[in-house]
Amino acid sequence: MKARLYRSAEELKGFSVKNCPTMPAPAAVLMCPPEHFAASPDRVPSEAERLKARGEWDGVRAAFESLGRSVRLLDAALGLPHMTFTATHSLTGVTPRMEKVCLLGQSKRPSRRGEAERLEAWFRAAGYQVEKPRDPALAFEAGSDCAWHPGRRLLWGAHGFRTDPEAYEPAAEAFEAPVLLLKLVNERFMHLGTCFRPLTPEAVLIMPSAFDPMSLELILKIFPIVLAADEREAAAMLPCGAAVVDGTAILEAGATAAAGHLHAIGLAIRPVETREFLKAGASVAALAANLY
């Protein structure tokens, strides 16, 4: 299938998810200990907050390992308080020839730019083909704003706040995969990890108010099962920041409404606490970059 960008349901004439080649599941995840984590770069966390963040991070790591997903580690870096969110500035996958690729992010925020340099060094050493946005003026928050459709060579990409839509042309080329573009319009949900979580090939959890009407129509066209998150819970507990591993969702323990939705479609729930990381606007999926 030709790699291209789709912006509306009207453009999907002749398109079928079933015609997208299959994609292997990740074999492992990359995590970075929160040794220098701070929810805000302008505030030094207390010792109690640091200990709590480390305990929560350990719990997320244990959840992945208990589900058979091995964890590799990236060293924390002083001066990069959000380095622990390894998925924010790395989008990983494989080409049709099974070549491992990492597409690095390019943040609008100066405080986050050093993360891509650390990730680049790690992924090159791990044998990945590393790609970067060709235009230094484009913003692209990689795994924070982009997600694979479960089991298929198909990407979902958000734009509107932290990523420019033009950044997805290199993504489509790097992975040789079509990209379905979603426009975010609600400032409470500024990146895709806060409002959209593919759960199975047929089901997705979303925050409907995060998207413009054209994007909602696109989602409804592709997914037979669209679960709507509770808006208050979605903003406070980020259930769309969950990670799904072989039929089990690793989910913030406080997201009880979302847990009910996920149970209803047959997913098991592995609750974890991510309260310290929620303060920075991210949860489980942001803490673990997928490895192939």
mmCIF file of C-alpha atoms in Angstrom:
data_model
loop_
_atom_site.group_PDB
_atom_site.id
_atom_site.type_symbol
_atom_site.label_atom_id
_atom_site.label_comp_id
_atom_site.label_asym_id
_atom_site.label_seq_id
_atom_site.Cartn_x
_atom_site.Cartn_y
_atom_site.Cartn_z
ATOM 1 C CA MET A 1 0.000 0.000 0.000
ATOM 2 C CA LYS A 2 1.307 3.439 -0.951
ATOM 3 C CA ALA A 3 2.322 5.545 2.038
ATOM 4 C CA ARG A 4 0.210 8.684 2.175
ATOM 5 C CA LEU A 5 -1.619 11.013 4.524
ATOM 6 C CA TYR A 6 -5.389 10.941 5.061
ATOM 7 C CA ARG A 7 -7.194 13.895 6.625
ATOM 8 C CA SER A 8 -10.868 13.009 6.212
ATOM 9 C CA ALA A 9 -13.221 10.070 5.843
ATOM 10 C CA GLU A 10 -13.929 11.202 2.288
ATOM 11 C CA GLU A 11 -10.301 10.563 1.357
ATOM 12 C CA LEU A 12 -10.593 6.946 2.521
ATOM 13 C CA LYS A 13 -12.406 5.784 -0.617
ATOM 14 C CA GLY A 14 -10.805 2.479 -1.509
ATOM 15 C CA PHE A 15 -8.856 2.370 1.775
ATOM 16 C CA SER A 16 -9.142 -0.615 4.106
ATOM 17 C CA VAL A 17 -7.305 -1.412 7.315
ATOM 18 C CA LYS A 18 -7.374 -5.058 6.254
ATOM 19 C CA ASN A 19 -5.233 -4.133 3.248
ATOM 20 C CA CYS A 20 -2.545 -2.612 5.478
ATOM 21 C CA PRO A 21 0.267 -5.143 6.014
ATOM 22 C CA THR A 22 0.632 -6.628 9.452
ATOM 23 C CA MET A 23 3.096 -5.187 11.977
ATOM 24 C CA PRO A 24 4.855 -7.270 14.635
ATOM 25 C CA ALA A 25 4.233 -6.491 18.271
ATOM 26 C CA PRO A 26 7.054 -4.808 20.198
ATOM 27 C CA ALA A 27 9.452 -7.216 21.898
ATOM 28 C CA ALA A 28 10.599 -4.883 24.670
ATOM 29 C CA VAL A 29 10.421 -1.306 25.928
ATOM 30 C CA LEU A 30 12.987 1.387 26.665
ATOM 31 C CA MET A 31 12.637 3.146 30.016
ATOM 32 C CA CYS A 32 14.679 5.815 31.793
ATOM 33 C CA PRO A 33 14.787 6.002 35.613
ATOM 34 C CA PRO A 34 13.347 9.261 36.996
ATOM 35 C CA GLU A 35 16.560 10.218 38.800
ATOM 36 C CA HIS A 36 16.277 13.854 37.735
ATOM 37 C CA PHE A 37 12.528 13.971 37.121
ATOM 38 C CA ALA A 38 10.596 17.121 37.905
ATOM 39 C CA ALA A 39 6.985 17.658 36.906
ATOM 40 C CA SER A 40 7.897 21.243 36.072
ATOM 41 C CA PRO A 41 11.401 22.368 35.028
ATOM 42 C CA ASP A 42 10.839 25.483 37.148
ATOM 43 C CA ARG A 43 10.264 23.610 40.397
ATOM 44 C CA VAL A 44 12.613 21.363 42.354
ATOM 45 C CA PRO A 45 10.708 18.319 43.666
ATOM 46 C CA SER A 46 10.821 17.423 47.346
ATOM 47 C CA GLU A 47 12.571 14.277 48.535
ATOM 48 C CA ALA A 48 9.160 12.712 49.175
ATOM 49 C CA GLU A 49 8.097 13.475 45.603
ATOM 50 C CA ARG A 50 11.316 12.010 44.196
ATOM 51 C CA LEU A 51 10.868 8.817 46.184
ATOM 52 C CA LYS A 52 7.232 8.544 45.148
ATOM 53 C CA ALA A 53 8.111 9.028 41.469
ATOM 54 C CA ARG A 54 10.756 6.315 41.693
ATOM 55 C CA GLY A 55 8.331 3.934 43.365
ATOM 56 C CA GLU A 56 5.704 4.555 40.696
ATOM 57 C CA TRP A 57 8.258 4.120 37.910
ATOM 58 C CA ASP A 58 9.376 0.821 39.464
ATOM 59 C CA GLY A 59 5.740 -0.271 39.485
ATOM 60 C CA VAL A 60 5.315 0.501 35.781
ATOM 61 C CA ARG A 61 8.526 -1.369 34.969
ATOM 62 C CA ALA A 62 7.363 -4.366 36.987
ATOM 63 C CA ALA A 63 4.024 -4.346 35.155
ATOM 64 C CA PHE A 64 5.701 -4.570 31.748
ATOM 65 C CA GLU A 65 8.049 -7.305 32.925
ATOM 66 C CA SER A 66 5.224 -9.323 34.485
ATOM 67 C CA LEU A 67 3.483 -9.318 31.095
ATOM 68 C CA GLY A 68 6.582 -10.658 29.333
ATOM 69 C CA ARG A 69 7.780 -7.345 27.887
ATOM 70 C CA SER A 70 11.458 -6.989 28.775
ATOM 71 C CA VAL A 71 12.761 -3.567 29.820
ATOM 72 C CA ARG A 72 15.977 -1.963 28.591
ATOM 73 C CA LEU A 73 17.337 1.140 30.284
ATOM 74 C CA LEU A 74 18.473 4.567 29.152
ATOM 75 C CA ASP A 75 20.651 6.518 31.580
ATOM 76 C CA ALA A 76 19.023 9.581 33.115
ATOM 77 C CA ALA A 77 20.640 12.924 32.315
ATOM 78 C CA LEU A 78 21.047 15.909 34.623
ATOM 79 C CA GLY A 79 19.288 18.934 33.190
ATOM 80 C CA LEU A 80 16.680 16.863 31.328
ATOM 81 C CA PRO A 81 13.892 16.467 33.909
ATOM 82 C CA HIS A 82 11.509 14.805 31.410
ATOM 83 C CA MET A 83 14.024 12.326 29.986
ATOM 84 C CA THR A 84 12.057 9.599 31.780
ATOM 85 C CA PHE A 85 9.329 9.988 29.119
ATOM 86 C CA THR A 86 11.268 7.991 26.537
ATOM 87 C CA ALA A 87 8.319 7.683 24.148
ATOM 88 C CA THR A 88 7.725 11.428 23.810
ATOM 89 C CA HIS A 89 10.569 12.060 21.386
ATOM 90 C CA SER A 90 10.951 8.642 19.755
ATOM 91 C CA LEU A 91 8.611 6.864 17.375
ATOM 92 C CA THR A 92 9.786 3.324 16.673
ATOM 93 C CA GLY A 93 8.784 0.555 14.306
ATOM 94 C CA VAL A 94 10.014 -1.626 11.456
ATOM 95 C CA THR A 95 9.921 -1.241 7.682
ATOM 96 C CA PRO A 96 8.354 -3.900 5.424
ATOM 97 C CA ARG A 97 11.867 -5.368 5.190
ATOM 98 C CA MET A 98 11.980 -5.632 9.017
ATOM 99 C CA GLU A 99 14.558 -2.864 9.354
ATOM 100 C CA LYS A 100 14.317 -1.233 12.775
ATOM 101 C CA VAL A 101 13.645 2.509 12.572
ATOM 102 C CA CYS A 102 13.477 5.287 15.163
ATOM 103 C CA LEU A 103 12.046 8.641 14.074
ATOM 104 C CA LEU A 104 13.185 11.294 16.544
ATOM 105 C CA GLY A 105 11.015 14.087 17.844
ATOM 106 C CA GLN A 106 11.638 17.802 17.472
ATOM 107 C CA SER A 107 10.030 19.809 20.267
ATOM 108 C CA LYS A 108 8.875 23.415 20.239
ATOM 109 C CA ARG A 109 9.997 23.561 23.868
ATOM 110 C CA PRO A 110 13.713 24.310 24.333
ATOM 111 C CA SER A 111 13.810 22.400 27.640
ATOM 112 C CA ARG A 112 12.970 19.136 25.817
ATOM 113 C CA ARG A 113 15.356 19.302 22.859
ATOM 114 C CA GLY A 114 18.271 17.566 24.557
ATOM 115 C CA GLU A 115 16.198 14.406 24.970
ATOM 116 C CA ALA A 116 16.342 13.618 21.249
ATOM 117 C CA GLU A 117 20.159 13.717 21.302
ATOM 118 C CA ARG A 118 20.310 11.126 24.101
ATOM 119 C CA LEU A 119 17.752 8.944 22.383
ATOM 120 C CA GLU A 120 19.581 9.170 19.079
ATOM 121 C CA ALA A 121 22.801 7.849 20.615
ATOM 122 C CA TRP A 122 20.973 4.954 22.314
ATOM 123 C CA PHE A 123 19.001 3.880 19.248
ATOM 124 C CA ARG A 124 22.014 4.051 16.929
ATOM 125 C CA ALA A 125 23.965 1.833 19.326
ATOM 126 C CA ALA A 126 21.007 -0.571 19.409
ATOM 127 C CA GLY A 127 21.106 -0.991 15.638
ATOM 128 C CA TYR A 128 18.223 1.261 14.645
ATOM 129 C CA GLN A 129 18.125 3.380 11.528
ATOM 130 C CA VAL A 130 17.605 6.834 13.044
ATOM 131 C CA GLU A 131 15.621 9.442 11.130
ATOM 132 C CA LYS A 132 15.027 13.094 11.995
ATOM 133 C CA PRO A 133 12.539 15.688 10.754
ATOM 134 C CA ARG A 134 14.163 17.225 7.687
ATOM 135 C CA ASP A 135 12.926 20.743 8.410
ATOM 136 C CA PRO A 136 14.310 22.173 11.682
ATOM 137 C CA ALA A 137 11.343 24.547 11.830
ATOM 138 C CA LEU A 138 8.785 21.721 12.076
ATOM 139 C CA ALA A 139 7.538 20.573 15.477
ATOM 140 C CA PHE A 140 7.070 16.822 15.961
ATOM 141 C CA GLU A 141 6.500 15.109 19.301
ATOM 142 C CA ALA A 142 6.893 11.597 17.901
ATOM 143 C CA GLY A 143 5.457 8.951 20.243
ATOM 144 C CA SER A 144 3.567 11.578 22.210
ATOM 145 C CA ASP A 145 1.486 12.531 19.162
ATOM 146 C CA CYS A 146 1.659 9.387 17.029
ATOM 147 C CA ALA A 147 0.456 5.805 17.570
ATOM 148 C CA TRP A 148 0.414 2.561 15.584
ATOM 149 C CA HIS A 149 -2.882 0.918 14.766
ATOM 150 C CA PRO A 150 -2.684 -2.411 16.639
ATOM 151 C CA GLY A 151 -1.176 -5.108 14.465
ATOM 152 C CA ARG A 152 -1.153 -3.074 11.249
ATOM 153 C CA ARG A 153 1.259 -0.908 9.269
ATOM 154 C CA LEU A 154 -0.885 2.162 9.845
ATOM 155 C CA LEU A 155 -0.114 5.272 11.894
ATOM 156 C CA TRP A 156 -2.391 7.735 13.652
ATOM 157 C CA GLY A 157 -0.885 11.207 13.948
ATOM 158 C CA ALA A 158 -2.133 14.236 15.870
ATOM 159 C CA HIS A 159 -1.472 17.886 15.173
ATOM 160 C CA GLY A 160 -2.761 21.210 16.398
ATOM 161 C CA PHE A 161 -0.738 22.058 19.500
ATOM 162 C CA ARG A 162 2.668 20.365 19.658
ATOM 163 C CA THR A 163 3.131 18.798 16.223
ATOM 164 C CA ASP A 164 2.861 20.314 12.747
ATOM 165 C CA PRO A 165 0.875 18.257 10.215
ATOM 166 C CA GLU A 166 3.698 18.542 7.676
ATOM 167 C CA ALA A 167 5.886 16.462 10.022
ATOM 168 C CA TYR A 168 3.950 13.326 9.088
ATOM 169 C CA GLU A 169 5.193 13.131 5.512
ATOM 170 C CA PRO A 170 8.662 12.011 6.744
ATOM 171 C CA ALA A 171 6.951 9.582 9.144
ATOM 172 C CA ALA A 172 5.000 7.978 6.306
ATOM 173 C CA GLU A 173 8.193 7.686 4.280
ATOM 174 C CA ALA A 174 10.375 6.381 7.125
ATOM 175 C CA PHE A 175 8.009 3.533 7.995
ATOM 176 C CA GLU A 176 6.420 3.129 4.545
ATOM 177 C CA ALA A 177 3.046 3.404 6.210
ATOM 178 C CA PRO A 178 -0.073 5.518 5.650
ATOM 179 C CA VAL A 179 -0.891 8.106 8.311
ATOM 180 C CA LEU A 180 -4.385 9.108 9.447
ATOM 181 C CA LEU A 181 -4.253 12.716 10.656
ATOM 182 C CA LEU A 182 -6.236 13.891 13.680
ATOM 183 C CA LYS A 183 -6.608 17.573 14.552
ATOM 184 C CA LEU A 184 -6.631 18.415 18.256
ATOM 185 C CA VAL A 185 -8.753 21.404 19.259
ATOM 186 C CA ASN A 186 -9.137 21.188 23.053
ATOM 187 C CA GLU A 187 -6.325 22.729 25.118
ATOM 188 C CA ARG A 188 -7.026 20.306 27.970
ATOM 189 C CA PHE A 189 -5.841 17.503 25.676
ATOM 190 C CA MET A 190 -2.764 18.860 23.926
ATOM 191 C CA HIS A 191 -1.195 15.630 22.621
ATOM 192 C CA LEU A 192 -2.496 12.311 21.365
ATOM 193 C CA GLY A 193 -1.460 10.407 24.484
ATOM 194 C CA THR A 194 -4.055 12.337 26.474
ATOM 195 C CA CYS A 195 -7.069 11.605 24.268
ATOM 196 C CA PHE A 196 -6.580 8.571 21.977
ATOM 197 C CA ARG A 197 -5.491 5.032 22.812
ATOM 198 C CA PRO A 198 -5.899 2.179 20.294
ATOM 199 C CA LEU A 199 -6.752 -0.903 22.355
ATOM 200 C CA THR A 200 -7.319 -3.653 19.782
ATOM 201 C CA PRO A 201 -7.535 -3.675 15.980
ATOM 202 C CA GLU A 202 -11.264 -2.927 16.375
ATOM 203 C CA ALA A 203 -11.454 -0.755 19.502
ATOM 204 C CA VAL A 204 -10.151 2.624 20.632
ATOM 205 C CA LEU A 205 -10.561 4.770 23.753
ATOM 206 C CA ILE A 206 -10.900 8.487 22.996
ATOM 207 C CA MET A 207 -11.852 11.828 24.514
ATOM 208 C CA PRO A 208 -14.328 13.052 21.865
ATOM 209 C CA SER A 209 -14.060 16.749 22.715
ATOM 210 C CA ALA A 210 -10.328 16.679 21.919
ATOM 211 C CA PHE A 211 -10.922 16.405 18.152
ATOM 212 C CA ASP A 212 -12.475 18.445 15.380
ATOM 213 C CA PRO A 213 -15.525 16.923 13.590
ATOM 214 C CA MET A 214 -13.503 15.720 10.589
ATOM 215 C CA SER A 215 -11.119 13.796 12.847
ATOM 216 C CA LEU A 216 -13.958 12.230 14.817
ATOM 217 C CA GLU A 217 -15.515 11.044 11.573
ATOM 218 C CA LEU A 218 -12.184 9.511 10.571
ATOM 219 C CA ILE A 219 -11.936 7.622 13.869
ATOM 220 C CA LEU A 220 -15.517 6.353 13.583
ATOM 221 C CA LYS A 221 -14.873 5.229 10.013
ATOM 222 C CA ILE A 222 -11.906 3.048 10.987
ATOM 223 C CA PHE A 223 -12.786 1.668 14.433
ATOM 224 C CA PRO A 224 -15.991 -0.402 14.836
ATOM 225 C CA ILE A 225 -15.810 0.141 18.616
ATOM 226 C CA VAL A 226 -15.189 3.679 19.882
ATOM 227 C CA LEU A 227 -15.187 4.047 23.665
ATOM 228 C CA ALA A 228 -15.672 7.541 25.064
ATOM 229 C CA ALA A 229 -13.652 8.416 28.160
ATOM 230 C CA ASP A 230 -15.174 10.435 30.977
ATOM 231 C CA GLU A 231 -13.886 13.987 30.441
ATOM 232 C CA ARG A 232 -13.036 14.723 34.056
ATOM 233 C CA GLU A 233 -11.251 11.389 34.452
ATOM 234 C CA ALA A 234 -9.523 11.768 31.082
ATOM 235 C CA ALA A 235 -8.047 15.116 32.147
ATOM 236 C CA ALA A 236 -7.025 14.057 35.652
ATOM 237 C CA MET A 237 -6.030 10.390 35.248
ATOM 238 C CA LEU A 238 -5.046 10.139 31.558
ATOM 239 C CA PRO A 239 -6.550 6.712 30.831
ATOM 240 C CA CYS A 240 -5.651 7.311 27.174
ATOM 241 C CA GLY A 241 -2.044 7.207 28.362
ATOM 242 C CA ALA A 242 -2.385 3.487 29.085
ATOM 243 C CA ALA A 243 -0.253 0.824 27.415
ATOM 244 C CA VAL A 244 -1.743 -2.421 26.088
ATOM 245 C CA VAL A 245 0.336 -5.600 26.162
ATOM 246 C CA ASP A 246 -1.130 -8.860 24.860
ATOM 247 C CA GLY A 247 -4.687 -8.193 25.980
ATOM 248 C CA THR A 248 -3.829 -6.426 29.244
ATOM 249 C CA ALA A 249 -4.004 -2.671 29.757
ATOM 250 C CA ILE A 250 -1.462 -1.125 32.120
ATOM 251 C CA LEU A 251 -3.629 1.696 33.398
ATOM 252 C CA GLU A 252 -3.522 4.415 36.047
ATOM 253 C CA ALA A 253 -5.258 2.949 39.082
ATOM 254 C CA GLY A 254 -7.581 5.931 39.537
ATOM 255 C CA ALA A 255 -9.107 5.632 36.058
ATOM 256 C CA THR A 256 -12.044 3.485 37.169
ATOM 257 C CA ALA A 257 -14.518 4.532 34.465
ATOM 258 C CA ALA A 258 -12.022 3.680 31.719
ATOM 259 C CA ALA A 259 -11.231 0.379 33.429
ATOM 260 C CA GLY A 260 -14.911 -0.520 33.173
ATOM 261 C CA HIS A 261 -14.922 0.232 29.440
ATOM 262 C CA LEU A 262 -11.814 -1.869 28.874
ATOM 263 C CA HIS A 263 -13.180 -4.788 30.882
ATOM 264 C CA ALA A 264 -16.331 -4.657 28.751
ATOM 265 C CA ILE A 265 -14.367 -5.379 25.569
ATOM 266 C CA GLY A 266 -12.418 -8.221 27.173
ATOM 267 C CA LEU A 267 -9.183 -6.553 28.238
ATOM 268 C CA ALA A 268 -7.571 -7.396 31.555
ATOM 269 C CA ILE A 269 -6.408 -4.490 33.723
ATOM 270 C CA ARG A 270 -3.047 -4.123 35.434
ATOM 271 C CA PRO A 271 -3.453 -1.017 37.645
ATOM 272 C CA VAL A 272 -0.415 1.094 38.450
ATOM 273 C CA GLU A 273 0.060 4.482 40.080
ATOM 274 C CA THR A 274 1.517 7.288 37.990
ATOM 275 C CA ARG A 275 0.363 10.304 40.042
ATOM 276 C CA GLU A 276 3.737 12.088 40.019
ATOM 277 C CA PHE A 277 4.001 11.711 36.241
ATOM 278 C CA LEU A 278 0.408 12.837 35.720
ATOM 279 C CA LYS A 279 1.523 16.208 37.086
ATOM 280 C CA ALA A 280 3.669 16.523 33.961
ATOM 281 C CA GLY A 281 0.797 15.519 31.664
ATOM 282 C CA ALA A 282 1.806 11.930 30.892
ATOM 283 C CA SER A 283 1.258 8.383 32.117
ATOM 284 C CA VAL A 284 2.272 4.789 31.362
ATOM 285 C CA ALA A 285 2.743 4.849 27.584
ATOM 286 C CA ALA A 286 4.995 7.914 27.731
ATOM 287 C CA LEU A 287 7.353 6.126 30.138
ATOM 288 C CA ALA A 288 8.098 3.229 27.781
ATOM 289 C CA ALA A 289 9.263 3.530 24.170
ATOM 290 C CA ASN A 290 8.506 0.379 22.206
ATOM 291 C CA LEU A 291 11.429 -1.721 20.948
ATOM 292 C CA TYR A 292 11.362 -4.167 18.039
#
